[in-house]
Short mmCIF file of N, CA, C and O and ligand atoms in Angstrom, two decimals:
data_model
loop_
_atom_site.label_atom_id
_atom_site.label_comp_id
_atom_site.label_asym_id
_atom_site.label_seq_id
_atom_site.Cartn_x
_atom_site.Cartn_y
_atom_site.Cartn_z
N UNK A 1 164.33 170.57 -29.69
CA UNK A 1 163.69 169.32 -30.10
C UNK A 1 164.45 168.13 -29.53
O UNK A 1 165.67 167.99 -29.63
N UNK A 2 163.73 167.40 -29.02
CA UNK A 2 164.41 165.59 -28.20
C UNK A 2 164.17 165.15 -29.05
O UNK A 2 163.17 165.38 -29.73
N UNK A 3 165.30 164.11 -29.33
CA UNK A 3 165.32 162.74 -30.00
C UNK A 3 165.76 162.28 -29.51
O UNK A 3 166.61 162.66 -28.70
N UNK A 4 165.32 160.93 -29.78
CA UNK A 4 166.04 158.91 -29.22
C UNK A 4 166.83 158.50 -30.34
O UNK A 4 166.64 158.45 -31.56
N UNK A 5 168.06 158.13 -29.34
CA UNK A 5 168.37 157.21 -30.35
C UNK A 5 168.44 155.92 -29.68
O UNK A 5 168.93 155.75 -28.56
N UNK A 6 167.78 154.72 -30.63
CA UNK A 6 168.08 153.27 -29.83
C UNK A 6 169.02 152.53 -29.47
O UNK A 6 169.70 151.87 -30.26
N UNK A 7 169.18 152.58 -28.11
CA UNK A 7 170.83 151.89 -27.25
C UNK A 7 170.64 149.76 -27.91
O UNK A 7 170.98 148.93 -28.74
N UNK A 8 170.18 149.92 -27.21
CA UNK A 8 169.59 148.15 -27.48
C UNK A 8 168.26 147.58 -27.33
O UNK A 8 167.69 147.92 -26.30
N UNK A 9 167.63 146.80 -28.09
CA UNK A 9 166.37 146.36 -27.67
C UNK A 9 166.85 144.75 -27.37
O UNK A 9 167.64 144.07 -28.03
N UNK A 10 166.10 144.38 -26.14
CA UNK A 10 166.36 143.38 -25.72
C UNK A 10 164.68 142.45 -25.92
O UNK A 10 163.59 143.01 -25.92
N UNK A 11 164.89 141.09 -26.05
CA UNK A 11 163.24 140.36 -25.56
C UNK A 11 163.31 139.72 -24.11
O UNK A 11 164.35 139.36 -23.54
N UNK A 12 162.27 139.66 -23.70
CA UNK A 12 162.26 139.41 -22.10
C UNK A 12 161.46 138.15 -22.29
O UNK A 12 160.49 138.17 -23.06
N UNK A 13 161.89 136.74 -21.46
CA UNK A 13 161.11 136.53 -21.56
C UNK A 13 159.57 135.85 -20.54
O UNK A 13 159.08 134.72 -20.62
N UNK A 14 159.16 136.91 -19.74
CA UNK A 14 158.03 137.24 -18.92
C UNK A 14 157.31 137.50 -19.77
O UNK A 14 157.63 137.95 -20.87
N UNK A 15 155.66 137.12 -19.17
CA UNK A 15 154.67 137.52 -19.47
C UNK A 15 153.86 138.62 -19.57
O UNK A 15 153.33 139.25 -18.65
N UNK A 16 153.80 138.84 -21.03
CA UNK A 16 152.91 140.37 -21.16
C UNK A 16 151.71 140.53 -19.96
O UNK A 16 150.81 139.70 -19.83
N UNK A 17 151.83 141.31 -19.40
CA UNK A 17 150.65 141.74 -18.25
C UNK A 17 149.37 142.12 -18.84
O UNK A 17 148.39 142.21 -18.10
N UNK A 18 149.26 142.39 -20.19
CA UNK A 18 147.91 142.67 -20.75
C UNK A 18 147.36 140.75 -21.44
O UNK A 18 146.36 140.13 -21.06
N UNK A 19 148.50 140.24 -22.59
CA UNK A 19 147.84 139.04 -23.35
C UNK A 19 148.34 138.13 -22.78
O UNK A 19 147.83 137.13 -23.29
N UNK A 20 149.35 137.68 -21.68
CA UNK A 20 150.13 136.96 -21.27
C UNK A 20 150.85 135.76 -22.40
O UNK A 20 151.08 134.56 -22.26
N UNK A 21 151.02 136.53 -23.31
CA UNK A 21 152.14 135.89 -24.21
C UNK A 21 153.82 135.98 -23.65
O UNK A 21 154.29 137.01 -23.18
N UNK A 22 154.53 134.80 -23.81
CA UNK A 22 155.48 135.21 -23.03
C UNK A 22 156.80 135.10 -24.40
O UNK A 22 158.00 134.89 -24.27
N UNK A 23 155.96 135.36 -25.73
CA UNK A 23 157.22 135.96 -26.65
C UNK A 23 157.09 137.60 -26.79
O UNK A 23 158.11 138.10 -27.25
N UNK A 24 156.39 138.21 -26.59
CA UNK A 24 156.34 139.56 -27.29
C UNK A 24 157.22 140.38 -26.74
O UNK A 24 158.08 140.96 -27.42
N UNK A 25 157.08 140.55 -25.21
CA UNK A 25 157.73 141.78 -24.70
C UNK A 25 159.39 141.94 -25.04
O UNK A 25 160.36 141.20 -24.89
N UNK A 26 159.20 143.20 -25.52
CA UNK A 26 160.35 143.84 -25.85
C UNK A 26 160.91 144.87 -25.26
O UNK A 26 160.41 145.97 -25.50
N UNK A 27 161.77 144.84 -24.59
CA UNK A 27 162.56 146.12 -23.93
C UNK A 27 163.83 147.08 -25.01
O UNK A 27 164.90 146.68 -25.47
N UNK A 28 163.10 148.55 -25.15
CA UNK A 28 164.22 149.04 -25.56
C UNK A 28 164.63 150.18 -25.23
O UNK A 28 163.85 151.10 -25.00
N UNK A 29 166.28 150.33 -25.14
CA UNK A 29 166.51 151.56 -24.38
C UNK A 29 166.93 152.73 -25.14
O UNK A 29 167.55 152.47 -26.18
N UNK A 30 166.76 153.89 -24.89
CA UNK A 30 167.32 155.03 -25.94
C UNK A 30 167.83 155.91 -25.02
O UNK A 30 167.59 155.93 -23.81
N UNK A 31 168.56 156.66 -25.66
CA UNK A 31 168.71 158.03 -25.18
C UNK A 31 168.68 159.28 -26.09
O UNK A 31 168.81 159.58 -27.28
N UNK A 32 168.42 159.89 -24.78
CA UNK A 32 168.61 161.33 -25.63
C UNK A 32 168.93 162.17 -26.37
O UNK A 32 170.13 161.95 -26.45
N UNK A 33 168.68 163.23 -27.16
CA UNK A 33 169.34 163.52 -27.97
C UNK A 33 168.78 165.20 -28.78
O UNK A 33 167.66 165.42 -29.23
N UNK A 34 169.57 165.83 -28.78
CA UNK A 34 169.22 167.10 -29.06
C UNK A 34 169.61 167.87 -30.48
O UNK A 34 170.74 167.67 -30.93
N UNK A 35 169.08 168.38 -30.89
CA UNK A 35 169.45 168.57 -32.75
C UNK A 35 168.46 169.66 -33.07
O UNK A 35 167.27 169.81 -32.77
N UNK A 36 169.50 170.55 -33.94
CA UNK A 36 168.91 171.54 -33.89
C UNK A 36 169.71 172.66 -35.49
O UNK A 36 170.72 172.19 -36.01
N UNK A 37 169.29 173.61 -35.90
CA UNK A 37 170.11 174.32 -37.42
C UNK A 37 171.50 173.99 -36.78
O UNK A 37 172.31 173.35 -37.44
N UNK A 38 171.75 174.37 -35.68
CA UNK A 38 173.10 174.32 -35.30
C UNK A 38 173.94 173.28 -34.57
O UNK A 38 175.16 173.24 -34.74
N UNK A 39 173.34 172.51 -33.83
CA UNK A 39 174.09 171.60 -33.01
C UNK A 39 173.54 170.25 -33.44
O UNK A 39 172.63 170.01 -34.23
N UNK A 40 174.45 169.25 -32.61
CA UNK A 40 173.90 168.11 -32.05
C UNK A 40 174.24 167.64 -30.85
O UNK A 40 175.29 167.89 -30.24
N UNK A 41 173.50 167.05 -30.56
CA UNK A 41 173.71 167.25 -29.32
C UNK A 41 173.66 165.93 -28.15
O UNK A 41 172.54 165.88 -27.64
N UNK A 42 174.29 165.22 -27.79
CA UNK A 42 173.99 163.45 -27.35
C UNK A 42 173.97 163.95 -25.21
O UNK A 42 174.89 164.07 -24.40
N UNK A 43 172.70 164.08 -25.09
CA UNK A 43 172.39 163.73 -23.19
C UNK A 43 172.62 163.11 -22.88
O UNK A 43 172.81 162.21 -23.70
N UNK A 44 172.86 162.81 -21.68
CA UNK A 44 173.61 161.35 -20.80
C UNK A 44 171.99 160.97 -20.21
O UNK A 44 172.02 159.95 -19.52
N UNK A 45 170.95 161.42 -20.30
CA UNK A 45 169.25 161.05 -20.38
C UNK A 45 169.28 160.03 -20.62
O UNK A 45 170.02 160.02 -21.60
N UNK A 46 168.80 158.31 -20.30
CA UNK A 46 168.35 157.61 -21.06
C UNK A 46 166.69 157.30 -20.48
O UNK A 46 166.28 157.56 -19.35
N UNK A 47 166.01 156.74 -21.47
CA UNK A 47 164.87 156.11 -21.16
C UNK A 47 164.90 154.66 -21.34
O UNK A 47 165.98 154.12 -21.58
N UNK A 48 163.44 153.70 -21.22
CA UNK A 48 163.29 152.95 -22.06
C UNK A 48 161.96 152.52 -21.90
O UNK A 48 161.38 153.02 -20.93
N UNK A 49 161.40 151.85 -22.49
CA UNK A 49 160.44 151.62 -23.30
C UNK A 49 160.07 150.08 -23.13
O UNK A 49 160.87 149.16 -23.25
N UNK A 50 158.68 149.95 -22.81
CA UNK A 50 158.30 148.46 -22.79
C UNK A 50 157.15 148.04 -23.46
O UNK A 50 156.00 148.36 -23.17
N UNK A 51 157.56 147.25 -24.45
CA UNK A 51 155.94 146.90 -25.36
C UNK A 51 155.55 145.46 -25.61
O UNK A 51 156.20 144.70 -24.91
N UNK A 52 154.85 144.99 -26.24
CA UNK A 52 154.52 143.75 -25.97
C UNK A 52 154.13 143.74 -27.79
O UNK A 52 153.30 144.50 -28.28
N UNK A 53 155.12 142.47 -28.79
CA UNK A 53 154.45 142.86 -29.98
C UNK A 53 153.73 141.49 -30.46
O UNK A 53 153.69 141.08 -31.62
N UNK A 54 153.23 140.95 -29.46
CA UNK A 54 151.87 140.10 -30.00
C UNK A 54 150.80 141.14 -29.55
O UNK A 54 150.66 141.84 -30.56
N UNK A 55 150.19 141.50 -28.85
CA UNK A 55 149.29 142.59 -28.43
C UNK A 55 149.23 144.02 -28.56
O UNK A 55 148.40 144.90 -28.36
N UNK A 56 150.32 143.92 -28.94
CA UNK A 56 151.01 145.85 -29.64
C UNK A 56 150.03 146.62 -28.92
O UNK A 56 149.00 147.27 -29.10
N UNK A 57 151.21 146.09 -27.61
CA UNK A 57 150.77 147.74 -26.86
C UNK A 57 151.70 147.89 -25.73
O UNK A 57 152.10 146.91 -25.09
N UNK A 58 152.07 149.15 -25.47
CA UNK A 58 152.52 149.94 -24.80
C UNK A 58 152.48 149.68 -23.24
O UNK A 58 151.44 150.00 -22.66
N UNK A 59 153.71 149.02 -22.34
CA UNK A 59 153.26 149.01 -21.27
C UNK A 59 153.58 149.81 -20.60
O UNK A 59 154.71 150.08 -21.01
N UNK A 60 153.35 150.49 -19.69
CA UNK A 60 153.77 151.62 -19.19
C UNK A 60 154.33 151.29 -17.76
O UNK A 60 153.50 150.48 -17.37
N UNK A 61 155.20 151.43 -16.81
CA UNK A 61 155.64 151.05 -15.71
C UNK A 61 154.74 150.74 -14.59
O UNK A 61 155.01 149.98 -13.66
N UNK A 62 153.71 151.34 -14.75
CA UNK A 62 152.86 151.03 -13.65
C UNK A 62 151.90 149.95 -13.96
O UNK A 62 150.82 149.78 -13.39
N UNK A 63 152.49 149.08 -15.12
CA UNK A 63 151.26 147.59 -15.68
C UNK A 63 152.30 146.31 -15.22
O UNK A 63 151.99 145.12 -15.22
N UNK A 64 153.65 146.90 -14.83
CA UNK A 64 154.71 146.12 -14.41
C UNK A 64 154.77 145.27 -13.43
O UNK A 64 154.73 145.73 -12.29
N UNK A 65 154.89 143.75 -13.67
CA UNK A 65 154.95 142.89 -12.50
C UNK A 65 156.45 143.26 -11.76
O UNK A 65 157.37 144.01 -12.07
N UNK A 66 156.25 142.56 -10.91
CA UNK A 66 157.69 142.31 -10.27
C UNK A 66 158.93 141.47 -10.63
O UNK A 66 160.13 141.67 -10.42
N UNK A 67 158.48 140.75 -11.06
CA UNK A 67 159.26 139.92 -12.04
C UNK A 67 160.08 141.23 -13.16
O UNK A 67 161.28 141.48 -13.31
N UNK A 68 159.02 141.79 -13.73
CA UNK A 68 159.49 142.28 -14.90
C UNK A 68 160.20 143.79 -14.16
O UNK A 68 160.97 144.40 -14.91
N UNK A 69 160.07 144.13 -13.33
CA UNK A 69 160.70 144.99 -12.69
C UNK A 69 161.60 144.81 -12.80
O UNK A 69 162.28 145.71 -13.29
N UNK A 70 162.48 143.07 -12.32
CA UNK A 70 163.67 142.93 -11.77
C UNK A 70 164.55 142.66 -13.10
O UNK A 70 165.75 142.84 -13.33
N UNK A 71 163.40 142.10 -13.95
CA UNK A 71 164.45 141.95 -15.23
C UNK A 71 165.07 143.21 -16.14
O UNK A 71 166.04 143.31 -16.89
N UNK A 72 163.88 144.26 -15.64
CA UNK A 72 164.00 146.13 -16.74
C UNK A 72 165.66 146.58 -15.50
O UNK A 72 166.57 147.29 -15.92
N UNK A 73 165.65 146.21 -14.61
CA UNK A 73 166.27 146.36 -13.96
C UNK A 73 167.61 146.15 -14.26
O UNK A 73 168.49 146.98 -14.53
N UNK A 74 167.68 144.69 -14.18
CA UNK A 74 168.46 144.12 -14.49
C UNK A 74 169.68 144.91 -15.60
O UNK A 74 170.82 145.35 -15.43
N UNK A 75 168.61 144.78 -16.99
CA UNK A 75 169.38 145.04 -18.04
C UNK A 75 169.91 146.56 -17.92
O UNK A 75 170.93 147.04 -18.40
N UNK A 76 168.91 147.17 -17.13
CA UNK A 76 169.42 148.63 -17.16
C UNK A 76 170.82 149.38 -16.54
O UNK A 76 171.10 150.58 -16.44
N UNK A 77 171.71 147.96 -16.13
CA UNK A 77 172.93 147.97 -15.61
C UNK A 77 173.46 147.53 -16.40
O UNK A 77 174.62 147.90 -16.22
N UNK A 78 173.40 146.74 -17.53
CA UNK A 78 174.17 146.36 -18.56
C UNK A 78 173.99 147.26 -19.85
O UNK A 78 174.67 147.12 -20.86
N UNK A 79 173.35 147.86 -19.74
CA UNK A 79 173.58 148.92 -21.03
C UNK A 79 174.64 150.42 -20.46
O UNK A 79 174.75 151.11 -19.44
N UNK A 80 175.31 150.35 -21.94
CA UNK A 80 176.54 151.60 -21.73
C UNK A 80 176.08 152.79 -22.57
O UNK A 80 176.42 152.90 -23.75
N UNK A 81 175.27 153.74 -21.91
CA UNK A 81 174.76 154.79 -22.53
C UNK A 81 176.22 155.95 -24.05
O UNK A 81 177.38 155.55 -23.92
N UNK A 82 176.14 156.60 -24.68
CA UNK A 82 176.79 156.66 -25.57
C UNK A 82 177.21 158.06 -24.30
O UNK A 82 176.44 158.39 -23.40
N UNK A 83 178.85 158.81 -24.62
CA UNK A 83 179.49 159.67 -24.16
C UNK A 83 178.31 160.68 -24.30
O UNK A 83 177.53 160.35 -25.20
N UNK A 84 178.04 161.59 -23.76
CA UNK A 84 177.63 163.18 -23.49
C UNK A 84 178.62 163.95 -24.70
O UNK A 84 179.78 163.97 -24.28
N UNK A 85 178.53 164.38 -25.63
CA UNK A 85 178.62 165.21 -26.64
C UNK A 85 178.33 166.06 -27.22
O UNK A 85 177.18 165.76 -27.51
N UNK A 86 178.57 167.34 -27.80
CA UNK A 86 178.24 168.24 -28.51
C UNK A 86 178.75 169.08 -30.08
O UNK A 86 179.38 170.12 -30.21
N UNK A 87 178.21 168.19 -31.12
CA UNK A 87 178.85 168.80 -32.02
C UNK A 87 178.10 169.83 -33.49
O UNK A 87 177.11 169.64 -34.20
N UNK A 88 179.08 170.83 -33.46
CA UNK A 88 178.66 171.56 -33.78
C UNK A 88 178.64 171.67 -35.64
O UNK A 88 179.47 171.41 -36.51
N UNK A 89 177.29 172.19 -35.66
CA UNK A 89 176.85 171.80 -37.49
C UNK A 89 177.90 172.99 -38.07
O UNK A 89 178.66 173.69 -37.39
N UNK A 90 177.74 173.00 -39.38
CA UNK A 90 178.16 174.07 -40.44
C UNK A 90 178.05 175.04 -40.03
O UNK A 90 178.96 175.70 -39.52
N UNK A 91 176.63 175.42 -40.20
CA UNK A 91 175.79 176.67 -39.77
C UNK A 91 176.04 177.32 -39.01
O UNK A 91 175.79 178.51 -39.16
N UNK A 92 176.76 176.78 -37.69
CA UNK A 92 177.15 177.28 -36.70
C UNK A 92 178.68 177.22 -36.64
O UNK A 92 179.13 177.36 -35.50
N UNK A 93 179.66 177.02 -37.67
CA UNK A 93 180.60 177.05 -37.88
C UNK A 93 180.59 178.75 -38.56
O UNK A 93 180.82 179.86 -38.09
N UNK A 94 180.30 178.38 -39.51
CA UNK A 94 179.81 179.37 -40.29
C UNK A 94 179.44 181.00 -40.21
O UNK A 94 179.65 181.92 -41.01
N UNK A 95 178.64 180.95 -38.60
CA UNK A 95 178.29 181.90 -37.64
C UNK A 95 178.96 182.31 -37.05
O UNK A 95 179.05 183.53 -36.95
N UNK A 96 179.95 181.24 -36.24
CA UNK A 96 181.23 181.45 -35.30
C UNK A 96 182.60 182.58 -36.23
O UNK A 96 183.26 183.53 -35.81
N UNK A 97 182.57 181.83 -37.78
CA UNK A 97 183.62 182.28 -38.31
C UNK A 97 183.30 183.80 -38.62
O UNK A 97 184.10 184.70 -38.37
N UNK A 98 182.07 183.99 -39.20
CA UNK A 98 181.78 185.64 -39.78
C UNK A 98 181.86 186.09 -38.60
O UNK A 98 182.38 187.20 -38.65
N UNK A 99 181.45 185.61 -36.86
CA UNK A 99 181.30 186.45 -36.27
C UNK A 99 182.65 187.12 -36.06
O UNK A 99 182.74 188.35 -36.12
N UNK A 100 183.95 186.16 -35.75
CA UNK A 100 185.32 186.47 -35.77
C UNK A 100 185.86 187.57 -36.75
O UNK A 100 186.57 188.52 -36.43
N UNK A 101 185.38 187.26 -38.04
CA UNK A 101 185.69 188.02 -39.15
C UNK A 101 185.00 189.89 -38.50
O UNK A 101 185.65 190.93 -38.51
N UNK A 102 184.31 189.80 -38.28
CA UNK A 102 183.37 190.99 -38.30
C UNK A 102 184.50 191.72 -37.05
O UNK A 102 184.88 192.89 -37.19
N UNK A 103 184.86 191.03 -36.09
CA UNK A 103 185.33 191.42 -35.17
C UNK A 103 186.86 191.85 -35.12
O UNK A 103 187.34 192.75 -34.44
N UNK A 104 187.52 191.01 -35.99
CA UNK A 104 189.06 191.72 -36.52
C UNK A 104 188.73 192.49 -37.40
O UNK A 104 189.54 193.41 -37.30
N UNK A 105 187.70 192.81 -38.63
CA UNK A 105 187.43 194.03 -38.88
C UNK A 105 187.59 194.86 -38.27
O UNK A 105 188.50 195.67 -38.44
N UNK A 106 186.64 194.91 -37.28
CA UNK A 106 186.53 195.91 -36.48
C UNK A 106 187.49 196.49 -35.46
O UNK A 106 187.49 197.57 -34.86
N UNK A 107 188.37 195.39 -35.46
CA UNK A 107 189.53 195.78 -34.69
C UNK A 107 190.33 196.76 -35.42
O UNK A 107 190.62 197.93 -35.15
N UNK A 108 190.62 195.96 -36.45
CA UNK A 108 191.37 196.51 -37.42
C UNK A 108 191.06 197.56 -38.00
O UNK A 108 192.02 197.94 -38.67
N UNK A 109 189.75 198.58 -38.12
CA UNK A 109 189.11 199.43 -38.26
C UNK A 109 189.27 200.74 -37.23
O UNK A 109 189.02 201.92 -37.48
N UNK A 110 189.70 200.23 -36.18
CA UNK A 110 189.56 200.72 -35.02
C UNK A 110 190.52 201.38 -34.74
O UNK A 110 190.54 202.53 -34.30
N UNK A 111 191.65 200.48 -35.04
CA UNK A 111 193.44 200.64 -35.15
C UNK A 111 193.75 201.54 -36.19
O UNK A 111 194.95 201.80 -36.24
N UNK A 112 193.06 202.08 -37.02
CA UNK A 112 193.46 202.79 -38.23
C UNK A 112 193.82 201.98 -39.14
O UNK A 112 193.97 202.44 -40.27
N UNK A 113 194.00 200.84 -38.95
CA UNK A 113 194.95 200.10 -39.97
C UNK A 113 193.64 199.75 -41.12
O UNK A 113 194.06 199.11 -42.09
N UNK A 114 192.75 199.95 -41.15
CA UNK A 114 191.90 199.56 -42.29
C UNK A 114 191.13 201.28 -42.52
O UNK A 114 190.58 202.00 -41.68
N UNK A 115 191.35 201.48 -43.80
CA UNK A 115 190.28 203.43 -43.32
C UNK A 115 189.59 203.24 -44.76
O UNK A 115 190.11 202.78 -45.78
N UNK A 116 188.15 203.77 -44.58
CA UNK A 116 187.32 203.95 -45.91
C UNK A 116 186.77 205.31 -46.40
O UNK A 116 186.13 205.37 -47.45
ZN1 ZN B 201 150.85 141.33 -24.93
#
């Protein structure tokens, strides 16, 4: 499963290409993010996202002037995506440890040193 998490939302201020309001558009950037019974998980993935919230809607890169190109641009050099990480839940602590356990059993089973 992907998840975002939000880096920064910035306001731009160019004109929405759909209402040409030039307060709405909002730029925001996220990244990636992976989560799961066992992990979590932070991608060095980022996206971002362009909407317009007087007209609430969704612009998609290809409704993009040039202008607004240079500004998505822009900011997309000033944002510092979060480290690449992986940390690991309980559950999978939990898993790791019985599996260890099971395995010096078995060692130890093996060795004579444990007999039933
Ligand atoms: Zn708009």
């Amino acid at each position: 499963m992907s998840k975002f998490i939000t880096l920064s939302t910035v306001s731009l201020n160019n004109n929405c290409p759909e209402c040409f309001s030039k307060e709405g558009l909002e730029l925001t950037f996220k990244q990636e993010f992976k989560e799961n019974k066992f992990f979590r998980s932070i991608t060095d993935k980022t996206t971002h996202f362009l909407r317009c919230t007087v007209c609430e809607t969704d612009l998609f890169p290809v409704r993009w002037t040039e202008a607004i190109e240079r500004v998505v641009d822009y900011h997309q050099k000033t944002i510092t995506p979060k480290p690449k990480s992986l940390k690991l839940k309980r559950l999978a602590w939990v898993i790791i440890l019985s599996i260890d356990a099971l395995i010096i059993l078995g060692v130890l089973i093996g060795f004579g040193v444990i007999k039933f």
